[in-house]
Amino acid sequence: MTPDPSDDRPTERTPPAVAVVDAQSPGNVGTIARAMKNFGFEELLLVDPPELDPDGEAYGFAGQARADILPNATELEFDRLVDDYHTIGCTAVTNEDDRSHVRFPFSTPADLAERLPTVEAPTALVFGRERVGLTNEELARIDEICSIPANADYPVLNLGQAATITLYELRGLTLSDEDTQLPDLERVRASEPTVDRLYDQWGDLLAEINHPEEKHDKTMRMLRRVFGRADLTEREANTLLGVLRRATERPAENGN
Amino acid sequence: MTPDPSDDRPTERTPPAVAVVDAQSPGNVGTIARAMKNFGFEELLLVDPPELDPDGEAYGFAGQARADILPNATELEFDRLVDDYHTIGCTAVTNEDDRSHVRFPFSTPADLAERLPTVEAPTALVFGRERVGLTNEELARIDEICSIPANADYPVLNLGQAATITLYELRGLTLSDEDTQLPDLERVRASEPTVDRLYDQWGDLLAEINHPEEKHDKTMRMLRRVFGRADLTEREANTLLGVLRRATERPAENGN
């Protein structure tokens, strides 16, 4: 299905579905379901799936996806998949150039992450069977190709791992920053005045310990590099400031 | 081990090692070894590993890593790991803010990908056991924390999947663009003159089919959006140009 690009109506967008074609190992289906749950995807489509025994590896590997994604998966024919969805086929093996369009050109998962928000059709990420992936016949019927950049010496990822990486890269389609488990680091980053006080205190300490005058600027530059990279939190900067202040004042107290 | 930042000599950099602490499942160790091979990492460190039977799941899941990474893995104590390497501990569960430094602050794998090239010490990415990950005691001895952004409702990734994503994000440390299996798309991207000829041809076709004048600009804009997003290859653009040219000329020929 292709969206009509001259149609300007805003449409409600659902996250891409994940389709697995002819997987042999139930464990891989479970692994994919778990990655879907981890990154906010919900719709699992299965073409010619292996048997998914509730006491077997599919459910064993699915983590919390065993409660919803796996039991709610839809079994369908490959024909219906390509008819009903904008399909993105994932493959490790692309063509070298544009003489054949079956496996070329391709997008990387990172490319897709940028571009997919503009695709308004129901979309499915399609993963093929273990070992041989999607066949040329299948890829020829699929709308576009996605390939994960990997080591040229061994670019073939395990099915579950390929799906995990793709869903990770596309998490922006389903999860905003506020939907992740990670707190907002900006909120606690040390303010510039605090960081400036920290460098001033380092300067005082260098003077106090008679650090050679001619090395002062170079050492201060080194310190700025170190703490610049470290992205201190306000609390870290204040703790460090306290430590440095005490270190600076100690010799004077000893000298009294 | 911490590099001396005032030391300006360039040092030879080796890619980070991958350390797995107290894994229970040989299959996960195999999965991690495979991801290492896929993304160009070589050094596998194992703390309290399960038995890795050459006929078992570790070797079964490792793909081509069964030939080198897995048999060459080094078993070591956690003490030696933290003594000999700049350690980056991976965990799904971070602290909410900077009141405790055990699990805070953290970097994401994408942050690490930007920052790690500046770290010159031998570095190890450290992954913990299934279910509970790295303990607070272990994390307290580790140099920095990494966390993968995931669904707040279920952020806990499977061990093998977490390592796969982290190594994927850090592949830039080991693989240049030329080291991946993917051909360079820039090389085959349609040139601007070709793309311009394509739009001119669309314009001619619209005129030929009596597309309403007042809709011309809007439709051309739509076409530019469509083909702009599609990133045509030179060959695709030329094929399309040929098709459009014939479509444009057909009515005239019919009219003769």
Coordinates of C-alpha atoms in Angstrom, one line a residue:
Chain A
M1 CA 0.0 0.0 0.0
T2 CA 1.4 3.4 -0.9
P3 CA 0.2 6.7 0.6
D4 CA -1.2 9.3 -1.8
P5 CA 1.4 12.0 -1.4
S6 CA -1.0 14.7 -2.8
D7 CA -3.4 14.0 0.0
D8 CA -2.6 16.7 2.6
R9 CA -4.9 15.4 5.4
P10 CA -2.9 14.6 8.6
T11 CA -3.3 10.9 9.3
E12 CA -2.9 9.1 12.6
R13 CA 0.3 7.1 12.5
T14 CA 0.8 3.8 14.1
P15 CA 4.3 2.4 14.8
P16 CA 5.6 -0.1 12.2
A17 CA 4.6 -3.7 12.6
V18 CA 7.3 -6.3 12.8
A19 CA 6.9 -9.3 10.4
V20 CA 9.0 -12.5 10.6
V21 CA 9.0 -14.7 7.5
D22 CA 9.5 -18.5 7.9
A23 CA 11.5 -18.4 11.1
Q24 CA 12.7 -21.8 12.1
S25 CA 13.6 -21.2 15.7
P26 CA 10.9 -20.3 18.2
G27 CA 13.6 -18.7 20.4
N28 CA 14.3 -16.1 17.7
V29 CA 10.6 -15.2 17.6
G30 CA 10.7 -14.8 21.4
T31 CA 13.8 -12.6 21.2
I32 CA 12.2 -10.4 18.6
A33 CA 9.0 -10.1 20.7
R34 CA 11.1 -9.0 23.7
A35 CA 13.0 -6.4 21.7
M36 CA 9.6 -5.1 20.4
K37 CA 8.4 -4.7 24.1
N38 CA 11.7 -3.0 25.1
F39 CA 11.4 -0.4 22.3
G40 CA 7.6 0.2 22.3
F41 CA 6.5 -1.8 19.2
E42 CA 3.3 -3.9 19.5
E43 CA 2.2 -5.5 16.2
L44 CA 3.9 -8.9 15.4
L45 CA 3.1 -10.5 12.1
L46 CA 4.2 -14.1 11.4
V47 CA 4.4 -15.7 8.0
D48 CA 4.9 -19.5 8.2
P49 CA 5.9 -19.4 11.9
P50 CA 7.3 -22.4 13.8
E51 CA 5.0 -23.7 16.5
L52 CA 5.0 -21.3 19.5
D53 CA 4.6 -23.6 22.5
P54 CA 3.7 -21.5 25.6
D55 CA 6.1 -23.7 27.5
G56 CA 8.8 -23.5 24.9
E57 CA 11.7 -21.1 23.9
A58 CA 9.5 -18.5 22.2
Y59 CA 7.8 -17.7 25.4
G60 CA 10.9 -18.4 27.4
F61 CA 12.9 -15.7 25.5
A62 CA 10.1 -13.2 25.2
G63 CA 10.4 -11.7 28.7
Q64 CA 7.3 -9.5 29.4
A65 CA 6.3 -9.8 25.7
R66 CA 5.0 -13.2 26.6
A67 CA 1.9 -11.5 28.1
D68 CA 0.8 -9.6 25.0
I69 CA 2.9 -9.3 21.9
L70 CA 3.4 -13.0 21.5
P71 CA -0.1 -14.3 22.2
N72 CA -1.6 -11.4 20.1
A73 CA 0.7 -12.1 17.1
T74 CA -1.1 -12.3 13.7
E75 CA -0.4 -15.2 11.4
L76 CA -0.7 -14.2 7.7
E77 CA 0.3 -15.0 4.2
F78 CA 3.3 -13.3 2.5
D79 CA 0.9 -12.1 -0.2
R80 CA -1.3 -10.3 2.4
L81 CA 1.8 -8.8 4.0
V82 CA 3.0 -7.1 0.8
D83 CA -0.5 -6.1 -0.2
D84 CA -1.5 -4.5 3.1
Y85 CA 1.7 -2.9 4.3
H86 CA 4.5 -0.6 3.1
T87 CA 7.2 -3.3 3.5
I88 CA 10.8 -2.8 4.5
G89 CA 12.9 -5.9 4.0
C90 CA 16.0 -6.4 6.2
T91 CA 19.0 -8.1 4.7
A92 CA 22.7 -8.3 5.3
V93 CA 23.5 -8.9 1.7
T94 CA 22.9 -6.0 -0.7
N95 CA 23.9 -5.6 -4.3
E96 CA 27.1 -3.8 -5.1
D97 CA 25.4 -1.2 -7.3
D98 CA 22.3 -0.2 -9.1
R99 CA 22.4 -2.8 -12.0
S100 CA 19.7 -4.8 -10.1
H101 CA 17.0 -3.3 -8.0
V102 CA 16.2 -6.4 -6.0
R103 CA 18.7 -5.6 -3.2
F104 CA 19.6 -2.1 -4.1
P105 CA 19.6 0.7 -3.1
F106 CA 19.2 0.2 0.7
S107 CA 18.7 2.3 3.8
T108 CA 20.5 1.7 7.1
P109 CA 18.4 1.5 10.2
A110 CA 19.7 5.0 11.1
D111 CA 18.5 6.3 7.7
L112 CA 15.1 4.8 8.3
A113 CA 14.9 6.4 11.7
E114 CA 15.2 9.8 10.0
R115 CA 12.9 9.0 7.1
L116 CA 10.1 6.8 8.4
P117 CA 8.3 9.5 10.3
T118 CA 7.2 10.8 6.9
V119 CA 5.8 7.5 5.8
E120 CA 2.1 7.5 6.5
A121 CA 1.1 4.0 5.2
P122 CA 0.9 1.0 7.6
T123 CA 4.5 -0.1 7.6
A124 CA 6.0 -3.5 8.3
L125 CA 9.7 -4.2 9.0
V126 CA 10.2 -7.7 7.5
F127 CA 12.8 -10.1 8.7
G128 CA 13.6 -13.4 6.9
R129 CA 14.4 -16.9 8.0
E130 CA 17.7 -17.9 9.7
R131 CA 20.7 -18.6 7.5
V132 CA 19.3 -17.4 4.1
G133 CA 17.2 -14.4 5.2
L134 CA 14.6 -13.2 2.6
T135 CA 14.9 -14.7 -0.8
N136 CA 15.3 -12.6 -4.0
E137 CA 11.7 -13.5 -4.9
E138 CA 10.5 -12.1 -1.6
L139 CA 12.7 -9.0 -1.7
A140 CA 11.5 -8.2 -5.3
R141 CA 8.0 -7.8 -3.9
I142 CA 9.0 -5.6 -1.0
D143 CA 8.9 -1.8 -1.1
E144 CA 12.4 -1.0 0.2
I145 CA 15.5 -2.6 1.6
C146 CA 17.2 -2.1 4.9
S147 CA 20.7 -3.3 5.8
I148 CA 22.7 -3.0 9.0
P149 CA 26.3 -1.9 8.5
A150 CA 28.6 -4.6 9.9
N151 CA 32.0 -6.1 9.4
A152 CA 32.6 -6.9 5.8
D153 CA 34.3 -10.1 6.9
Y154 CA 31.2 -11.3 8.6
P155 CA 28.2 -9.1 8.1
V156 CA 25.5 -11.7 8.7
L157 CA 23.8 -11.1 12.0
N158 CA 21.7 -13.6 13.8
L159 CA 18.0 -13.0 13.1
G160 CA 17.1 -11.9 16.7
Q161 CA 20.1 -9.6 16.9
A162 CA 19.3 -8.0 13.6
A163 CA 15.8 -7.3 14.6
T164 CA 16.9 -6.0 18.0
I165 CA 19.3 -3.4 16.4
T166 CA 16.7 -2.3 13.9
L167 CA 14.0 -1.8 16.6
Y168 CA 16.5 0.0 18.8
E169 CA 17.4 2.4 16.0
L170 CA 13.7 3.0 15.3
R171 CA 12.6 3.5 18.9
G172 CA 12.1 7.2 18.2
L173 CA 9.0 6.2 16.2
T174 CA 7.4 4.8 19.4
L175 CA 9.1 6.4 22.4
S176 CA 9.8 10.0 23.1
D177 CA 12.7 10.8 25.4
E178 CA 10.2 11.0 28.3
D179 CA 9.0 7.5 27.6
T180 CA 12.3 5.9 28.3
Q181 CA 13.6 4.8 31.7
L182 CA 16.4 7.3 31.6
P183 CA 16.2 10.5 33.7
D184 CA 17.0 13.7 32.0
L185 CA 20.7 14.4 32.5
E186 CA 20.4 18.1 31.5
R187 CA 18.4 18.7 34.6
V188 CA 21.3 17.8 36.9
R189 CA 24.2 19.1 34.8
A190 CA 26.5 21.5 36.7
S191 CA 25.8 25.2 35.9
E192 CA 28.5 27.3 34.3
P193 CA 29.1 29.4 37.4
T194 CA 29.7 26.3 39.4
V195 CA 32.1 24.9 36.8
D196 CA 33.9 28.3 36.7
R197 CA 34.3 28.2 40.5
L198 CA 35.7 24.8 40.2
Y199 CA 38.4 25.9 37.7
D200 CA 39.2 29.0 39.9
Q201 CA 39.6 26.6 42.8
W202 CA 42.0 24.4 40.7
G203 CA 43.9 27.6 39.9
D204 CA 44.2 28.5 43.6
L205 CA 45.3 25.0 44.4
L206 CA 48.0 25.1 41.7
A207 CA 49.3 28.3 43.2
E208 CA 49.2 26.9 46.7
I209 CA 51.3 23.8 45.8
N210 CA 53.8 26.0 43.9
H211 CA 53.0 24.4 40.5
P212 CA 55.6 25.9 38.1
E213 CA 54.2 29.2 36.7
E214 CA 55.3 28.3 33.1
K215 CA 53.2 25.2 33.3
H216 CA 50.1 26.8 34.7
D217 CA 48.3 27.5 31.5
K218 CA 48.9 24.1 30.0
T219 CA 47.8 22.4 33.2
M220 CA 44.6 24.5 33.4
R221 CA 43.9 23.6 29.8
M222 CA 44.3 20.0 30.6
L223 CA 41.9 20.3 33.5
R224 CA 39.4 22.0 31.4
R225 CA 39.6 19.2 28.8
V226 CA 39.2 16.6 31.5
F227 CA 36.2 18.1 33.2
G228 CA 34.8 19.3 30.0
R229 CA 34.6 15.7 28.8
A230 CA 33.3 14.5 32.1
D231 CA 30.0 16.5 32.0
L232 CA 29.9 17.0 35.8
T233 CA 26.6 17.0 37.6
E234 CA 25.9 19.9 40.0
R235 CA 26.4 17.6 42.9
E236 CA 29.7 16.2 41.6
A237 CA 31.0 19.7 40.9
N238 CA 30.1 20.9 44.4
T239 CA 31.7 17.8 46.1
L240 CA 34.8 18.3 44.0
L241 CA 34.9 22.0 44.8
G242 CA 34.7 21.2 48.5
V243 CA 37.6 18.7 48.3
L244 CA 39.7 21.1 46.3
R245 CA 39.0 24.0 48.7
R246 CA 40.1 21.8 51.7
A247 CA 43.2 20.7 49.7
T248 CA 44.0 24.3 49.0
E249 CA 43.6 25.5 52.5
R250 CA 45.4 22.7 54.2
P251 CA 49.0 23.8 53.8
A252 CA 48.1 27.3 55.2
E253 CA 46.6 25.7 58.3
N254 CA 49.7 23.5 58.6
G255 CA 51.9 26.5 58.3
N256 CA 50.1 28.3 61.1
Chain B
M1 CA 43.8 2.3 34.8
T2 CA 43.6 6.0 33.9
P3 CA 45.6 7.8 31.2
D4 CA 47.7 10.7 32.1
P5 CA 45.9 13.5 30.3
S6 CA 49.0 15.8 30.4
D7 CA 50.9 13.3 28.4
D8 CA 50.7 14.5 24.8
R9 CA 52.3 11.5 23.1
P10 CA 49.9 9.8 20.6
T11 CA 49.3 6.2 21.8
E12 CA 48.2 3.2 19.8
R13 CA 44.5 2.5 20.5
T14 CA 43.0 -1.0 20.6
P15 CA 39.2 -1.4 20.4
P16 CA 37.5 -1.9 23.8
A17 CA 37.4 -5.4 25.2
V18 CA 34.1 -7.0 26.1
A19 CA 33.7 -8.4 29.6
V20 CA 30.9 -10.7 30.7
V21 CA 30.5 -11.1 34.4
D22 CA 29.0 -14.3 35.9
A23 CA 26.8 -15.1 32.9
Q24 CA 24.6 -18.2 33.5
S25 CA 23.7 -19.1 30.0
P26 CA 26.3 -20.3 27.5
G27 CA 24.0 -19.2 24.7
N28 CA 24.3 -15.6 25.8
V29 CA 28.1 -15.8 25.7
G30 CA 27.9 -17.1 22.2
T31 CA 25.5 -14.4 21.1
I32 CA 27.8 -11.7 22.5
A33 CA 30.8 -13.3 20.7
R34 CA 28.9 -13.3 17.4
A35 CA 28.0 -9.6 17.8
M36 CA 31.7 -8.9 18.5
K37 CA 32.6 -10.6 15.3
N38 CA 29.8 -8.8 13.4
F39 CA 31.1 -5.4 14.6
G40 CA 34.8 -5.9 14.6
F41 CA 35.6 -6.5 18.3
E42 CA 38.1 -9.2 19.3
E43 CA 38.9 -9.4 23.0
L44 CA 36.4 -11.3 25.1
L45 CA 37.0 -11.3 28.9
L46 CA 35.0 -13.7 31.1
V47 CA 34.5 -13.4 34.8
D48 CA 33.0 -16.6 36.4
P49 CA 31.8 -17.9 33.1
P50 CA 29.5 -20.9 32.6
E51 CA 31.1 -24.0 31.1
L52 CA 31.5 -23.3 27.3
D53 CA 31.2 -26.8 25.7
P54 CA 32.4 -26.8 22.1
D55 CA 29.3 -28.8 21.3
G56 CA 26.9 -26.6 23.3
E57 CA 25.0 -23.4 22.9
A58 CA 27.9 -21.0 23.3
Y59 CA 29.6 -22.3 20.2
G60 CA 26.2 -23.0 18.5
F61 CA 25.2 -19.3 18.9
A62 CA 28.6 -17.8 18.1
G63 CA 28.5 -18.1 14.3
Q64 CA 32.0 -17.5 12.9
A65 CA 33.2 -16.3 16.3
R66 CA 33.4 -19.9 17.3
A67 CA 36.7 -20.0 15.3
D68 CA 38.5 -17.3 17.3
I69 CA 36.8 -15.0 19.7
L70 CA 35.3 -17.8 21.8
P71 CA 38.3 -20.1 22.0
N72 CA 40.6 -17.1 22.6
A73 CA 38.5 -15.7 25.4
T74 CA 40.4 -14.8 28.6
E75 CA 39.0 -15.9 32.0
L76 CA 39.9 -13.4 34.8
E77 CA 38.9 -12.2 38.2
F78 CA 36.7 -9.1 38.6
D79 CA 39.5 -7.5 40.6
R80 CA 41.9 -7.8 37.7
L81 CA 39.3 -6.4 35.3
V82 CA 38.8 -3.2 37.2
D83 CA 42.5 -2.9 37.9
D84 CA 43.7 -3.3 34.3
Y85 CA 41.0 -1.6 32.3
H86 CA 39.0 1.6 32.1
T87 CA 35.6 -0.1 32.8
I88 CA 32.2 0.8 31.4
G89 CA 29.4 -1.0 33.2
C90 CA 26.2 -1.5 31.2
T91 CA 22.9 -1.4 33.2
A92 CA 19.2 -0.8 32.4
V93 CA 18.6 0.6 35.8
T94 CA 20.1 4.0 36.6
N95 CA 19.6 6.2 39.6
E96 CA 17.1 9.0 39.1
D97 CA 19.5 11.8 40.0
D98 CA 23.0 12.6 41.4
R99 CA 22.3 11.8 45.1
S100 CA 24.2 8.5 44.6
H101 CA 27.1 8.0 42.3
V102 CA 26.8 4.2 42.0
R103 CA 24.4 4.3 39.0
F104 CA 24.6 7.9 38.0
P105 CA 25.3 9.8 35.8
F106 CA 25.3 7.5 32.8
S107 CA 26.1 7.7 29.1
T108 CA 24.0 6.1 26.4
P109 CA 25.8 3.9 23.8
A110 CA 25.4 6.7 21.3
D111 CA 27.2 9.1 23.8
L112 CA 30.0 6.6 24.2
A113 CA 30.4 6.3 20.5
E114 CA 31.2 10.0 20.4
R115 CA 33.3 10.1 23.4
L116 CA 35.3 6.9 23.6
P117 CA 37.7 7.7 20.7
T118 CA 39.3 10.1 23.2
V119 CA 39.9 7.5 25.9
E120 CA 43.4 6.1 25.5
A121 CA 43.4 3.5 28.3
P122 CA 42.6 -0.1 27.7
T123 CA 38.9 -0.1 27.9
A124 CA 36.4 -2.8 28.7
L125 CA 32.6 -2.8 28.2
V126 CA 31.2 -4.8 31.1
F127 CA 28.0 -6.7 31.0
G128 CA 26.5 -8.4 34.0
R129 CA 24.6 -11.6 34.7
E130 CA 21.1 -12.3 33.4
R131 CA 18.2 -11.1 35.5
V132 CA 20.1 -8.9 38.0
G133 CA 22.9 -7.5 35.8
L134 CA 25.8 -5.9 37.6
T135 CA 25.4 -5.5 41.4
N136 CA 25.8 -2.2 43.1
E137 CA 29.1 -3.4 44.7
E138 CA 30.4 -4.2 41.2
L139 CA 29.2 -0.9 39.7
A140 CA 30.8 1.0 42.5
R141 CA 34.2 -0.2 41.4
I142 CA 33.6 0.5 37.7
D143 CA 34.7 3.8 36.1
E144 CA 31.5 4.8 34.3
I145 CA 28.0 3.7 33.5
C146 CA 26.3 3.1 30.2
S147 CA 22.5 2.6 29.8
I148 CA 20.4 1.9 26.7
P149 CA 17.4 4.1 26.3
A150 CA 14.3 1.8 26.2
N151 CA 10.7 1.6 27.1
A152 CA 10.2 2.8 30.7
D153 CA 7.5 0.1 31.1
Y154 CA 10.0 -2.6 30.3
P155 CA 13.6 -1.3 29.9
V156 CA 15.4 -4.5 30.9
L157 CA 17.0 -6.0 27.8
N158 CA 18.2 -9.6 27.5
L159 CA 22.0 -9.8 28.1
G160 CA 22.8 -10.8 24.5
Q161 CA 20.6 -8.1 23.1
A162 CA 22.0 -5.4 25.3
A163 CA 25.5 -6.3 24.3
T164 CA 24.5 -6.5 20.6
I165 CA 23.1 -3.0 20.6
T166 CA 26.1 -1.5 22.5
L167 CA 28.6 -3.1 20.1
Y168 CA 26.5 -2.0 17.1
E169 CA 26.6 1.6 18.4
L170 CA 30.4 1.4 19.0
R171 CA 31.2 -0.2 15.6
G172 CA 32.8 3.2 14.6
L173 CA 35.7 2.4 17.0
T174 CA 36.6 -0.7 15.0
L175 CA 35.2 -0.4 11.5
S176 CA 35.5 2.5 9.1
D177 CA 32.8 2.9 6.4
E178 CA 35.0 1.0 4.0
D179 CA 35.2 -1.9 6.4
T180 CA 31.5 -2.6 6.3
Q181 CA 29.8 -4.8 3.7
L182 CA 27.7 -1.9 2.4
P183 CA 28.7 -0.3 -0.8
D184 CA 29.0 3.5 -0.9
L185 CA 25.6 4.9 -1.9
E186 CA 27.0 8.4 -2.6
R187 CA 28.9 6.9 -5.6
V188 CA 25.7 6.0 -7.4
R189 CA 23.4 8.8 -6.3
A190 CA 21.8 10.6 -9.2
S191 CA 23.6 13.9 -10.1
E192 CA 21.7 17.2 -9.8
P193 CA 21.6 17.7 -13.6
T194 CA 19.9 14.3 -14.0
V195 CA 17.4 15.0 -11.2
D196 CA 16.7 18.4 -12.8
R197 CA 16.0 16.8 -16.2
L198 CA 13.7 14.4 -14.4
Y199 CA 11.6 17.3 -12.9
D200 CA 11.6 19.1 -16.3
Q201 CA 10.3 15.9 -17.8
W202 CA 7.6 15.7 -15.2
G203 CA 6.7 19.3 -16.0
D204 CA 6.4 18.4 -19.7
L205 CA 4.2 15.4 -18.9
L206 CA 1.9 17.4 -16.8
A207 CA 1.5 19.9 -19.6
E208 CA 0.9 17.1 -22.1
I209 CA -1.8 15.5 -20.1
N210 CA -3.5 18.9 -19.5
H211 CA -3.0 18.9 -15.8
P212 CA -4.8 22.0 -14.5
E213 CA -2.5 25.0 -14.6
E214 CA -3.5 26.2 -11.1
K215 CA -2.4 22.8 -9.7
H216 CA 0.9 22.7 -11.5
D217 CA 3.1 24.2 -8.8
K218 CA 1.5 22.2 -6.0
T219 CA 1.9 19.0 -7.9
M220 CA 5.5 19.8 -8.9
R221 CA 6.2 20.5 -5.2
M222 CA 4.7 17.1 -4.3
L223 CA 6.9 15.4 -6.9
R224 CA 10.0 17.1 -5.6
R225 CA 9.1 15.9 -2.1
V226 CA 8.6 12.4 -3.2
F227 CA 11.8 12.1 -5.3
G228 CA 13.7 14.2 -2.8
R229 CA 13.0 11.6 -0.1
A230 CA 13.6 8.7 -2.5
D231 CA 17.3 9.5 -3.0
L232 CA 17.3 8.1 -6.6
T233 CA 20.4 6.4 -8.0
E234 CA 21.7 7.6 -11.4
R235 CA 20.3 4.5 -13.0
E236 CA 16.9 4.8 -11.4
A237 CA 16.7 8.4 -12.4
N238 CA 17.6 7.6 -16.0
T239 CA 15.2 4.7 -16.2
L240 CA 12.4 6.9 -14.8
L241 CA 13.4 9.7 -17.2
G242 CA 13.0 7.3 -20.1
V243 CA 9.6 6.1 -19.0
L244 CA 8.4 9.7 -18.5
R245 CA 9.7 10.8 -21.9
R246 CA 7.9 8.0 -23.6
A247 CA 4.7 8.7 -21.6
T248 CA 5.0 12.4 -22.6
E249 CA 5.6 11.7 -26.3
R250 CA 2.9 9.0 -26.6
P251 CA -0.2 11.2 -27.1
A252 CA 1.6 13.2 -29.8
E253 CA 2.5 10.0 -31.6
N254 CA -1.1 8.8 -31.2
G255 CA -2.3 12.1 -32.6
N256 CA -0.2 11.7 -35.8

